[in-house]
mmCIF file of C-alpha atoms in Angstrom:
data_model
loop_
_atom_site.group_PDB
_atom_site.id
_atom_site.type_symbol
_atom_site.label_atom_id
_atom_site.label_comp_id
_atom_site.label_asym_id
_atom_site.label_seq_id
_atom_site.Cartn_x
_atom_site.Cartn_y
_atom_site.Cartn_z
ATOM 1 C CA UNK A 1 -4.060 12.782 7.550
ATOM 2 C CA UNK A 2 -4.866 16.472 7.720
ATOM 3 C CA UNK A 3 -7.518 18.125 5.377
ATOM 4 C CA UNK A 4 -6.999 21.687 6.186
ATOM 5 C CA UNK A 5 -5.646 22.174 2.628
ATOM 6 C CA UNK A 6 -9.123 21.831 1.293
ATOM 7 C CA UNK A 7 -10.553 24.912 3.080
ATOM 8 C CA UNK A 8 -7.565 26.875 2.070
ATOM 9 C CA UNK A 9 -8.182 25.855 -1.544
ATOM 10 C CA UNK A 10 -11.708 27.220 -1.696
ATOM 11 C CA UNK A 11 -11.061 30.336 0.277
ATOM 12 C CA UNK A 12 -8.203 31.353 -1.907
ATOM 13 C CA UNK A 13 -10.458 33.040 -4.364
ATOM 14 C CA UNK A 14 -12.820 36.029 -3.845
ATOM 15 C CA UNK A 15 -16.124 34.857 -2.329
ATOM 16 C CA UNK A 16 -17.402 38.014 -1.004
ATOM 17 C CA UNK A 17 -19.656 39.215 -3.898
ATOM 18 C CA UNK A 18 -20.953 36.240 -5.884
ATOM 19 C CA UNK A 19 -24.259 34.479 -6.414
ATOM 20 C CA UNK A 20 -26.346 37.195 -4.545
ATOM 21 C CA UNK A 21 -29.958 36.065 -4.165
ATOM 22 C CA UNK A 22 -32.960 37.361 -2.275
ATOM 23 C CA UNK A 23 -33.042 35.634 1.112
ATOM 24 C CA UNK A 24 -29.526 34.552 0.917
ATOM 25 C CA UNK A 25 -27.930 33.367 4.048
ATOM 26 C CA UNK A 26 -24.722 35.109 5.124
ATOM 27 C CA UNK A 27 -21.737 34.376 7.126
ATOM 28 C CA UNK A 28 -21.765 37.223 9.806
ATOM 29 C CA UNK A 29 -19.178 39.226 11.666
ATOM 30 C CA UNK A 30 -18.826 38.897 15.442
ATOM 31 C CA UNK A 31 -21.188 41.868 15.756
ATOM 32 C CA UNK A 32 -23.821 40.348 13.596
ATOM 33 C CA UNK A 33 -23.164 42.036 10.252
ATOM 34 C CA UNK A 34 -23.483 40.153 6.758
ATOM 35 C CA UNK A 35 -20.067 39.549 5.379
ATOM 36 C CA UNK A 36 -19.890 36.527 3.103
ATOM 37 C CA UNK A 37 -22.643 34.618 1.284
ATOM 38 C CA UNK A 38 -22.943 31.201 2.957
ATOM 39 C CA UNK A 39 -24.015 29.184 -0.164
ATOM 40 C CA UNK A 40 -20.997 30.591 -2.000
ATOM 41 C CA UNK A 41 -18.594 29.485 0.689
ATOM 42 C CA UNK A 42 -20.233 25.979 0.579
ATOM 43 C CA UNK A 43 -20.231 25.816 -3.166
ATOM 44 C CA UNK A 44 -16.590 26.663 -3.478
ATOM 45 C CA UNK A 45 -15.779 24.236 -0.773
ATOM 46 C CA UNK A 46 -17.617 21.339 -2.668
ATOM 47 C CA UNK A 47 -15.811 22.311 -5.860
ATOM 48 C CA UNK A 48 -12.403 22.246 -4.132
ATOM 49 C CA UNK A 49 -13.236 18.776 -2.932
ATOM 50 C CA UNK A 50 -14.017 17.932 -6.512
ATOM 51 C CA UNK A 51 -17.359 16.577 -5.435
ATOM 52 C CA UNK A 52 -20.941 17.521 -6.823
ATOM 53 C CA UNK A 53 -23.879 19.118 -4.992
ATOM 54 C CA UNK A 54 -25.456 15.595 -4.730
ATOM 55 C CA UNK A 55 -22.589 14.328 -2.457
ATOM 56 C CA UNK A 56 -24.288 14.592 0.952
ATOM 57 C CA UNK A 57 -21.024 13.906 2.766
ATOM 58 C CA UNK A 58 -19.183 16.795 1.046
ATOM 59 C CA UNK A 59 -22.214 19.157 1.711
ATOM 60 C CA UNK A 60 -22.184 18.278 5.339
ATOM 61 C CA UNK A 61 -18.518 18.948 5.833
ATOM 62 C CA UNK A 62 -18.614 22.190 3.742
ATOM 63 C CA UNK A 63 -21.651 23.412 5.639
ATOM 64 C CA UNK A 64 -19.948 22.698 8.898
ATOM 65 C CA UNK A 65 -16.820 24.579 7.840
ATOM 66 C CA UNK A 66 -18.981 27.654 6.714
ATOM 67 C CA UNK A 67 -20.659 27.654 10.051
ATOM 68 C CA UNK A 68 -17.420 27.744 12.010
ATOM 69 C CA UNK A 69 -16.799 31.160 10.355
ATOM 70 C CA UNK A 70 -20.165 32.648 11.431
ATOM 71 C CA UNK A 71 -19.890 35.463 14.075
ATOM 72 C CA UNK A 72 -16.143 34.647 14.638
ATOM 73 C CA UNK A 73 -14.257 37.565 13.260
ATOM 74 C CA UNK A 74 -14.718 41.251 14.423
ATOM 75 C CA UNK A 75 -15.885 43.520 11.540
ATOM 76 C CA UNK A 76 -12.973 45.781 12.102
ATOM 77 C CA UNK A 77 -10.483 43.055 11.613
ATOM 78 C CA UNK A 78 -12.307 41.780 8.572
ATOM 79 C CA UNK A 79 -12.171 45.248 6.893
ATOM 80 C CA UNK A 80 -8.403 45.617 7.842
ATOM 81 C CA UNK A 81 -7.559 42.337 6.146
ATOM 82 C CA UNK A 82 -9.660 43.238 3.138
ATOM 83 C CA UNK A 83 -7.550 46.362 2.692
ATOM 84 C CA UNK A 84 -4.428 44.414 3.181
ATOM 85 C CA UNK A 85 -5.152 41.330 1.102
ATOM 86 C CA UNK A 86 -7.783 41.987 -1.528
ATOM 87 C CA UNK A 87 -9.547 38.826 -2.566
ATOM 88 C CA UNK A 88 -7.464 36.842 0.018
ATOM 89 C CA UNK A 89 -8.609 38.294 3.330
ATOM 90 C CA UNK A 90 -10.337 35.111 4.558
ATOM 91 C CA UNK A 91 -7.312 32.960 3.712
ATOM 92 C CA UNK A 92 -5.218 35.254 5.586
ATOM 93 C CA UNK A 93 -7.498 35.519 8.565
ATOM 94 C CA UNK A 94 -7.574 31.698 8.724
ATOM 95 C CA UNK A 95 -3.768 31.329 8.317
ATOM 96 C CA UNK A 96 -3.167 33.165 11.545
ATOM 97 C CA UNK A 97 -5.946 31.472 13.645
ATOM 98 C CA UNK A 98 -4.908 27.954 14.801
ATOM 99 C CA UNK A 99 -7.909 27.524 16.930
ATOM 100 C CA UNK A 100 -10.281 28.085 13.942
ATOM 101 C CA UNK A 101 -8.240 25.889 11.741
ATOM 102 C CA UNK A 102 -8.825 23.039 14.226
ATOM 103 C CA UNK A 103 -12.606 23.776 14.333
ATOM 104 C CA UNK A 104 -12.673 23.607 10.654
ATOM 105 C CA UNK A 105 -10.736 20.452 10.492
ATOM 106 C CA UNK A 106 -12.926 18.922 13.026
ATOM 107 C CA UNK A 107 -15.676 19.118 10.528
ATOM 108 C CA UNK A 108 -14.286 15.989 8.993
ATOM 109 C CA UNK A 109 -14.241 13.914 12.252
ATOM 110 C CA UNK A 110 -17.930 12.664 12.050
ATOM 111 C CA UNK A 111 -17.889 12.025 8.166
ATOM 112 C CA UNK A 112 -14.376 10.406 8.372
ATOM 113 C CA UNK A 113 -15.582 7.835 10.981
ATOM 114 C CA UNK A 114 -18.075 6.627 8.440
ATOM 115 C CA UNK A 115 -16.156 7.162 5.095
ATOM 116 C CA UNK A 116 -12.747 8.628 4.912
ATOM 117 C CA UNK A 117 -12.787 8.646 1.070
ATOM 118 C CA UNK A 118 -16.102 10.481 0.322
ATOM 119 C CA UNK A 119 -14.595 12.888 -2.221
ATOM 120 C CA UNK A 120 -12.229 12.606 -5.225
ATOM 121 C CA UNK A 121 -9.826 15.070 -3.779
ATOM 122 C CA UNK A 122 -9.381 13.056 -0.607
ATOM 123 C CA UNK A 123 -8.678 9.891 -2.595
ATOM 124 C CA UNK A 124 -6.090 11.886 -4.701
ATOM 125 C CA UNK A 125 -4.461 13.417 -1.578
ATOM 126 C CA UNK A 126 -4.351 10.124 0.299
ATOM 127 C CA UNK A 127 -2.950 8.395 -2.888
ATOM 128 C CA UNK A 128 -0.116 10.959 -3.234
ATOM 129 C CA UNK A 129 0.728 10.674 0.511
ATOM 130 C CA UNK A 130 0.764 6.841 0.269
ATOM 131 C CA UNK A 131 3.300 6.935 -2.695
ATOM 132 C CA UNK A 132 5.441 9.468 -0.792
ATOM 133 C CA UNK A 133 5.348 7.284 2.279
ATOM 134 C CA UNK A 134 6.420 4.109 0.326
ATOM 135 C CA UNK A 135 9.247 6.111 -1.238
ATOM 136 C CA UNK A 136 10.451 7.491 1.883
ATOM 137 C CA UNK A 137 10.161 4.420 4.184
ATOM 138 C CA UNK A 138 11.066 1.381 1.813
ATOM 139 C CA UNK A 139 14.619 0.063 1.983
ATOM 140 C CA UNK A 140 13.967 -2.237 -0.887
ATOM 141 C CA UNK A 141 14.324 -1.337 -4.537
ATOM 142 C CA UNK A 142 11.060 0.116 -5.906
ATOM 143 C CA UNK A 143 9.472 -0.369 -9.302
ATOM 144 C CA UNK A 144 8.671 3.302 -9.953
ATOM 145 C CA UNK A 145 6.453 2.325 -12.938
ATOM 146 C CA UNK A 146 4.038 0.522 -10.377
ATOM 147 C CA UNK A 147 3.926 2.880 -7.410
ATOM 148 C CA UNK A 148 1.135 5.099 -8.867
ATOM 149 C CA UNK A 149 -0.830 2.282 -10.142
ATOM 150 C CA UNK A 150 -0.490 0.319 -7.011
ATOM 151 C CA UNK A 151 -1.592 3.335 -4.869
ATOM 152 C CA UNK A 152 -4.554 4.111 -7.319
ATOM 153 C CA UNK A 153 -5.605 0.471 -6.850
ATOM 154 C CA UNK A 154 -5.343 0.495 -3.068
ATOM 155 C CA UNK A 155 -7.321 3.695 -2.597
ATOM 156 C CA UNK A 156 -9.879 2.559 -5.116
ATOM 157 C CA UNK A 157 -10.555 -0.486 -2.990
ATOM 158 C CA UNK A 158 -10.679 1.635 0.286
ATOM 159 C CA UNK A 159 -13.148 4.008 -1.254
ATOM 160 C CA UNK A 160 -15.260 1.173 -2.490
ATOM 161 C CA UNK A 161 -15.317 -0.512 1.026
ATOM 162 C CA UNK A 162 -15.965 3.027 2.458
ATOM 163 C CA UNK A 163 -13.066 2.575 4.906
ATOM 164 C CA UNK A 164 -13.211 5.098 7.871
ATOM 165 C CA UNK A 165 -10.554 6.938 9.826
ATOM 166 C CA UNK A 166 -10.375 4.036 12.346
ATOM 167 C CA UNK A 167 -10.055 1.140 10.061
ATOM 168 C CA UNK A 168 -7.676 2.689 7.584
ATOM 169 C CA UNK A 169 -4.810 1.757 9.914
ATOM 170 C CA UNK A 170 -5.567 -1.912 8.756
ATOM 171 C CA UNK A 171 -3.623 -1.164 5.470
ATOM 172 C CA UNK A 172 -0.420 -1.770 7.497
ATOM 173 C CA UNK A 173 -1.574 -4.933 9.201
ATOM 174 C CA UNK A 174 -0.551 -8.060 7.203
ATOM 175 C CA UNK A 175 -3.237 -9.989 9.036
ATOM 176 C CA UNK A 176 -6.080 -7.835 8.199
ATOM 177 C CA UNK A 177 -8.600 -8.425 5.435
ATOM 178 C CA UNK A 178 -8.018 -5.022 3.955
ATOM 179 C CA UNK A 179 -4.142 -5.579 3.663
ATOM 180 C CA UNK A 180 -4.650 -8.821 1.925
ATOM 181 C CA UNK A 181 -7.358 -7.636 -0.348
ATOM 182 C CA UNK A 182 -5.076 -4.942 -1.624
ATOM 183 C CA UNK A 183 -2.204 -7.197 -1.855
ATOM 184 C CA UNK A 184 -4.278 -9.802 -3.764
ATOM 185 C CA UNK A 185 -5.915 -7.145 -6.115
ATOM 186 C CA UNK A 186 -2.949 -4.679 -6.529
ATOM 187 C CA UNK A 187 -0.191 -7.080 -6.633
ATOM 188 C CA UNK A 188 1.493 -6.376 -3.339
ATOM 189 C CA UNK A 189 3.929 -3.479 -2.589
ATOM 190 C CA UNK A 190 5.550 -2.165 -5.856
ATOM 191 C CA UNK A 191 8.950 -3.770 -5.095
ATOM 192 C CA UNK A 192 11.449 -4.355 -7.848
ATOM 193 C CA UNK A 193 11.540 -8.235 -7.386
ATOM 194 C CA UNK A 194 13.950 -10.428 -9.241
ATOM 195 C CA UNK A 195 11.600 -13.371 -9.063
ATOM 196 C CA UNK A 196 7.953 -12.218 -8.459
ATOM 197 C CA UNK A 197 5.898 -15.174 -7.173
ATOM 198 C CA UNK A 198 3.076 -16.039 -9.481
ATOM 199 C CA UNK A 199 0.496 -18.739 -9.682
ATOM 200 C CA UNK A 200 0.992 -21.949 -11.754
ATOM 201 C CA UNK A 201 0.908 -21.666 -15.475
ATOM 202 C CA UNK A 202 1.184 -24.140 -18.230
ATOM 203 C CA UNK A 203 4.694 -23.047 -19.087
ATOM 204 C CA UNK A 204 5.958 -23.940 -15.692
ATOM 205 C CA UNK A 205 5.427 -27.655 -16.413
ATOM 206 C CA UNK A 206 8.344 -27.318 -18.996
ATOM 207 C CA UNK A 207 10.676 -26.719 -16.107
ATOM 208 C CA UNK A 208 9.789 -29.981 -14.340
ATOM 209 C CA UNK A 209 11.532 -33.003 -15.621
ATOM 210 C CA UNK A 210 10.621 -36.605 -14.569
ATOM 211 C CA UNK A 211 8.970 -39.669 -16.005
ATOM 212 C CA UNK A 212 6.242 -39.845 -13.439
ATOM 213 C CA UNK A 213 3.271 -37.432 -13.336
ATOM 214 C CA UNK A 214 2.845 -37.575 -9.542
ATOM 215 C CA UNK A 215 5.488 -38.401 -6.857
ATOM 216 C CA UNK A 216 5.332 -38.725 -3.092
ATOM 217 C CA UNK A 217 8.319 -37.427 -1.294
ATOM 218 C CA UNK A 218 9.022 -38.377 2.370
ATOM 219 C CA UNK A 219 9.146 -35.427 4.641
ATOM 220 C CA UNK A 220 9.953 -35.181 8.477
ATOM 221 C CA UNK A 221 8.739 -32.781 11.090
ATOM 222 C CA UNK A 222 11.486 -31.095 13.119
ATOM 223 C CA UNK A 223 10.510 -28.487 15.773
ATOM 224 C CA UNK A 224 7.311 -28.098 14.149
ATOM 225 C CA UNK A 225 8.913 -27.421 10.783
ATOM 226 C CA UNK A 226 8.484 -29.699 7.656
ATOM 227 C CA UNK A 227 11.834 -30.946 6.153
ATOM 228 C CA UNK A 228 12.777 -32.918 3.213
ATOM 229 C CA UNK A 229 15.946 -33.802 1.208
ATOM 230 C CA UNK A 230 16.976 -31.596 -1.748
ATOM 231 C CA UNK A 231 19.638 -32.685 -4.178
ATOM 232 C CA UNK A 232 21.617 -30.393 -6.409
ATOM 233 C CA UNK A 233 24.210 -32.270 -8.356
ATOM 234 C CA UNK A 234 26.099 -34.478 -5.861
ATOM 235 C CA UNK A 235 25.187 -32.149 -2.902
ATOM 236 C CA UNK A 236 22.380 -33.497 -0.746
ATOM 237 C CA UNK A 237 20.973 -31.463 2.315
ATOM 238 C CA UNK A 238 17.812 -31.354 4.390
ATOM 239 C CA UNK A 239 15.823 -28.323 3.587
ATOM 240 C CA UNK A 240 12.922 -26.612 5.232
ATOM 241 C CA UNK A 241 9.787 -26.500 3.117
ATOM 242 C CA UNK A 242 8.433 -22.957 3.365
ATOM 243 C CA UNK A 243 5.388 -22.136 1.178
ATOM 244 C CA UNK A 244 5.633 -18.688 2.782
ATOM 245 C CA UNK A 245 9.074 -18.057 1.391
ATOM 246 C CA UNK A 246 9.432 -16.711 -2.196
ATOM 247 C CA UNK A 247 12.529 -18.485 -3.392
ATOM 248 C CA UNK A 248 15.244 -20.884 -2.349
ATOM 249 C CA UNK A 249 17.617 -19.715 0.287
ATOM 250 C CA UNK A 250 20.981 -20.939 1.442
ATOM 251 C CA UNK A 251 24.073 -19.747 3.243
ATOM 252 C CA UNK A 252 27.046 -18.150 1.661
ATOM 253 C CA UNK A 253 29.034 -21.254 2.346
ATOM 254 C CA UNK A 254 26.608 -23.432 0.474
ATOM 255 C CA UNK A 255 26.463 -21.000 -2.443
ATOM 256 C CA UNK A 256 30.329 -21.102 -2.556
ATOM 257 C CA UNK A 257 30.168 -24.899 -2.809
ATOM 258 C CA UNK A 258 27.565 -24.679 -5.638
ATOM 259 C CA UNK A 259 29.812 -22.166 -7.459
ATOM 260 C CA UNK A 260 32.933 -24.424 -7.066
ATOM 261 C CA UNK A 261 31.108 -27.386 -8.310
ATOM 262 C CA UNK A 262 30.020 -25.309 -11.299
ATOM 263 C CA UNK A 263 26.325 -26.044 -10.469
ATOM 264 C CA UNK A 264 25.888 -22.264 -10.519
ATOM 265 C CA UNK A 265 28.149 -19.818 -12.309
ATOM 266 C CA UNK A 266 28.745 -16.140 -12.118
ATOM 267 C CA UNK A 267 26.766 -15.770 -15.286
ATOM 268 C CA UNK A 268 23.692 -16.901 -13.253
ATOM 269 C CA UNK A 269 24.116 -13.940 -10.871
ATOM 270 C CA UNK A 270 20.794 -11.850 -10.976
ATOM 271 C CA UNK A 271 21.680 -9.092 -8.580
ATOM 272 C CA UNK A 272 20.681 -8.408 -4.830
ATOM 273 C CA UNK A 273 17.431 -8.566 -3.280
ATOM 274 C CA UNK A 274 16.034 -8.504 0.297
ATOM 275 C CA UNK A 275 13.974 -11.273 1.732
ATOM 276 C CA UNK A 276 11.919 -11.021 4.995
ATOM 277 C CA UNK A 277 11.890 -14.167 7.073
ATOM 278 C CA UNK A 278 8.894 -15.459 9.063
ATOM 279 C CA UNK A 279 10.515 -14.064 12.260
ATOM 280 C CA UNK A 280 10.777 -10.542 10.806
ATOM 281 C CA UNK A 281 14.436 -10.542 9.987
ATOM 282 C CA UNK A 282 15.440 -8.981 6.769
ATOM 283 C CA UNK A 283 18.254 -10.519 4.786
ATOM 284 C CA UNK A 284 20.100 -8.937 1.845
ATOM 285 C CA UNK A 285 21.005 -11.810 -0.472
ATOM 286 C CA UNK A 286 22.999 -12.347 -3.710
ATOM 287 C CA UNK A 287 20.602 -13.936 -5.987
ATOM 288 C CA UNK A 288 21.282 -16.508 -8.743
ATOM 289 C CA UNK A 289 19.384 -18.555 -11.349
ATOM 290 C CA UNK A 290 19.696 -22.390 -10.638
ATOM 291 C CA UNK A 291 18.863 -25.522 -12.594
ATOM 292 C CA UNK A 292 18.772 -29.179 -11.633
ATOM 293 C CA UNK A 293 17.130 -29.048 -8.335
ATOM 294 C CA UNK A 294 16.032 -32.599 -7.441
ATOM 295 C CA UNK A 295 13.295 -33.437 -5.117
ATOM 296 C CA UNK A 296 12.030 -36.981 -5.140
ATOM 297 C CA UNK A 297 11.773 -38.154 -8.787
ATOM 298 C CA UNK A 298 11.528 -34.708 -10.214
ATOM 299 C CA UNK A 299 14.327 -32.279 -11.279
ATOM 300 C CA UNK A 300 13.286 -28.580 -11.581
ATOM 301 C CA UNK A 301 14.903 -25.898 -13.801
ATOM 302 C CA UNK A 302 14.691 -22.158 -13.841
ATOM 303 C CA UNK A 303 14.601 -21.537 -10.174
ATOM 304 C CA UNK A 304 15.869 -18.511 -8.179
ATOM 305 C CA UNK A 305 18.190 -18.958 -5.123
ATOM 306 C CA UNK A 306 19.344 -16.462 -2.641
ATOM 307 C CA UNK A 307 22.448 -16.630 -0.536
ATOM 308 C CA UNK A 308 23.207 -14.707 2.679
ATOM 309 C CA UNK A 309 25.844 -15.211 5.356
ATOM 310 C CA UNK A 310 23.063 -14.800 8.003
ATOM 311 C CA UNK A 311 20.976 -17.679 6.503
ATOM 312 C CA UNK A 312 21.249 -20.721 8.898
ATOM 313 C CA UNK A 313 18.424 -22.946 7.582
ATOM 314 C CA UNK A 314 17.926 -23.818 3.820
ATOM 315 C CA UNK A 315 14.469 -22.872 2.653
ATOM 316 C CA UNK A 316 12.601 -24.372 -0.387
ATOM 317 C CA UNK A 317 10.037 -21.711 -1.213
ATOM 318 C CA UNK A 318 6.994 -20.966 -3.308
ATOM 319 C CA UNK A 319 8.739 -20.615 -6.576
ATOM 320 C CA UNK A 320 9.648 -24.235 -6.477
ATOM 321 C CA UNK A 321 6.254 -25.446 -5.419
ATOM 322 C CA UNK A 322 4.572 -23.257 -8.069
ATOM 323 C CA UNK A 323 6.260 -25.138 -10.850
ATOM 324 C CA UNK A 324 3.921 -27.935 -9.978
ATOM 325 C CA UNK A 325 0.268 -28.093 -11.136
ATOM 326 C CA UNK A 326 -0.702 -29.353 -7.612
ATOM 327 C CA UNK A 327 1.088 -30.059 -4.421
ATOM 328 C CA UNK A 328 -0.106 -31.068 -1.016
ATOM 329 C CA UNK A 329 1.023 -32.397 2.370
ATOM 330 C CA UNK A 330 -0.305 -35.874 3.612
ATOM 331 C CA UNK A 331 0.085 -35.489 7.318
ATOM 332 C CA UNK A 332 -0.785 -39.093 8.001
ATOM 333 C CA UNK A 333 1.951 -40.510 5.697
ATOM 334 C CA UNK A 334 4.221 -37.616 6.280
ATOM 335 C CA UNK A 335 4.698 -37.018 2.541
ATOM 336 C CA UNK A 336 4.865 -34.084 0.136
ATOM 337 C CA UNK A 337 2.643 -35.005 -3.028
ATOM 338 C CA UNK A 338 3.895 -33.236 -6.085
ATOM 339 C CA UNK A 339 1.894 -33.465 -9.407
ATOM 340 C CA UNK A 340 3.610 -32.368 -12.552
#
């Protein structure tokens, strides 16, 4: 992320004749003549960062920036730009000098290696760029009402953790602590999900029907995958138990069979949603509400099932498991333990 915008903010006002004090340090011309008051430059920089004078990181950055200007511009050029651009001479001088822009931006390097979010303006700028990135690079439908709150939450966590310029890349690594802390605290990316996965709540028990409180369901391990029998009406198939999947997932052929048997109707259609499989494949699915899904002695209602022509295995996901108060796998007995 580039921070040149900050220096351009504070130099866009007249800083040549304010806060004059005896013994004031000056930014000098190349020939050594006093031109701009150094403390005024630094003060406007801190103000532009929306920090305060006690923010030592902001003071260091702004002092470094001011010092890059010292003995840099010839006096003749300074006077020329003051005639051409009253009150904006320093801004214009900087806009035309790429080398000086880089030196000014380099002032952030040391600080950002320790704490990237040391000022409120940097937090705001990063939040806005994060929101723009999500909008531009996400294929799934977004919940616009959640984007800003998600980004605010994420940046707040990064600032609290004093994330530096190196570790900020972890925000895109699903295996990192930072990614998962943000997902846990901020609710994951603000996708418009038909069936957001949630933890168990008492109301879920009303969707589980069965005379027993606990049931043990036989499972098998095939190719390292845990599989079990799932019955929907008269249709019985072997499904993969996938606690990393959100909903139930079947092929288009299976969904057509469920529609023909009137186990699902067109009135149950909820829309389309993308699902990301464990191997990284992204499937666009037609999504339906489904009832009467039987596993062992339990029958579960109010589930969500997606159908795609690219689906080869049937998946029983987290929204099914989360209907139960507790569930576990007994590896010794090869059983799924479900507790209503």
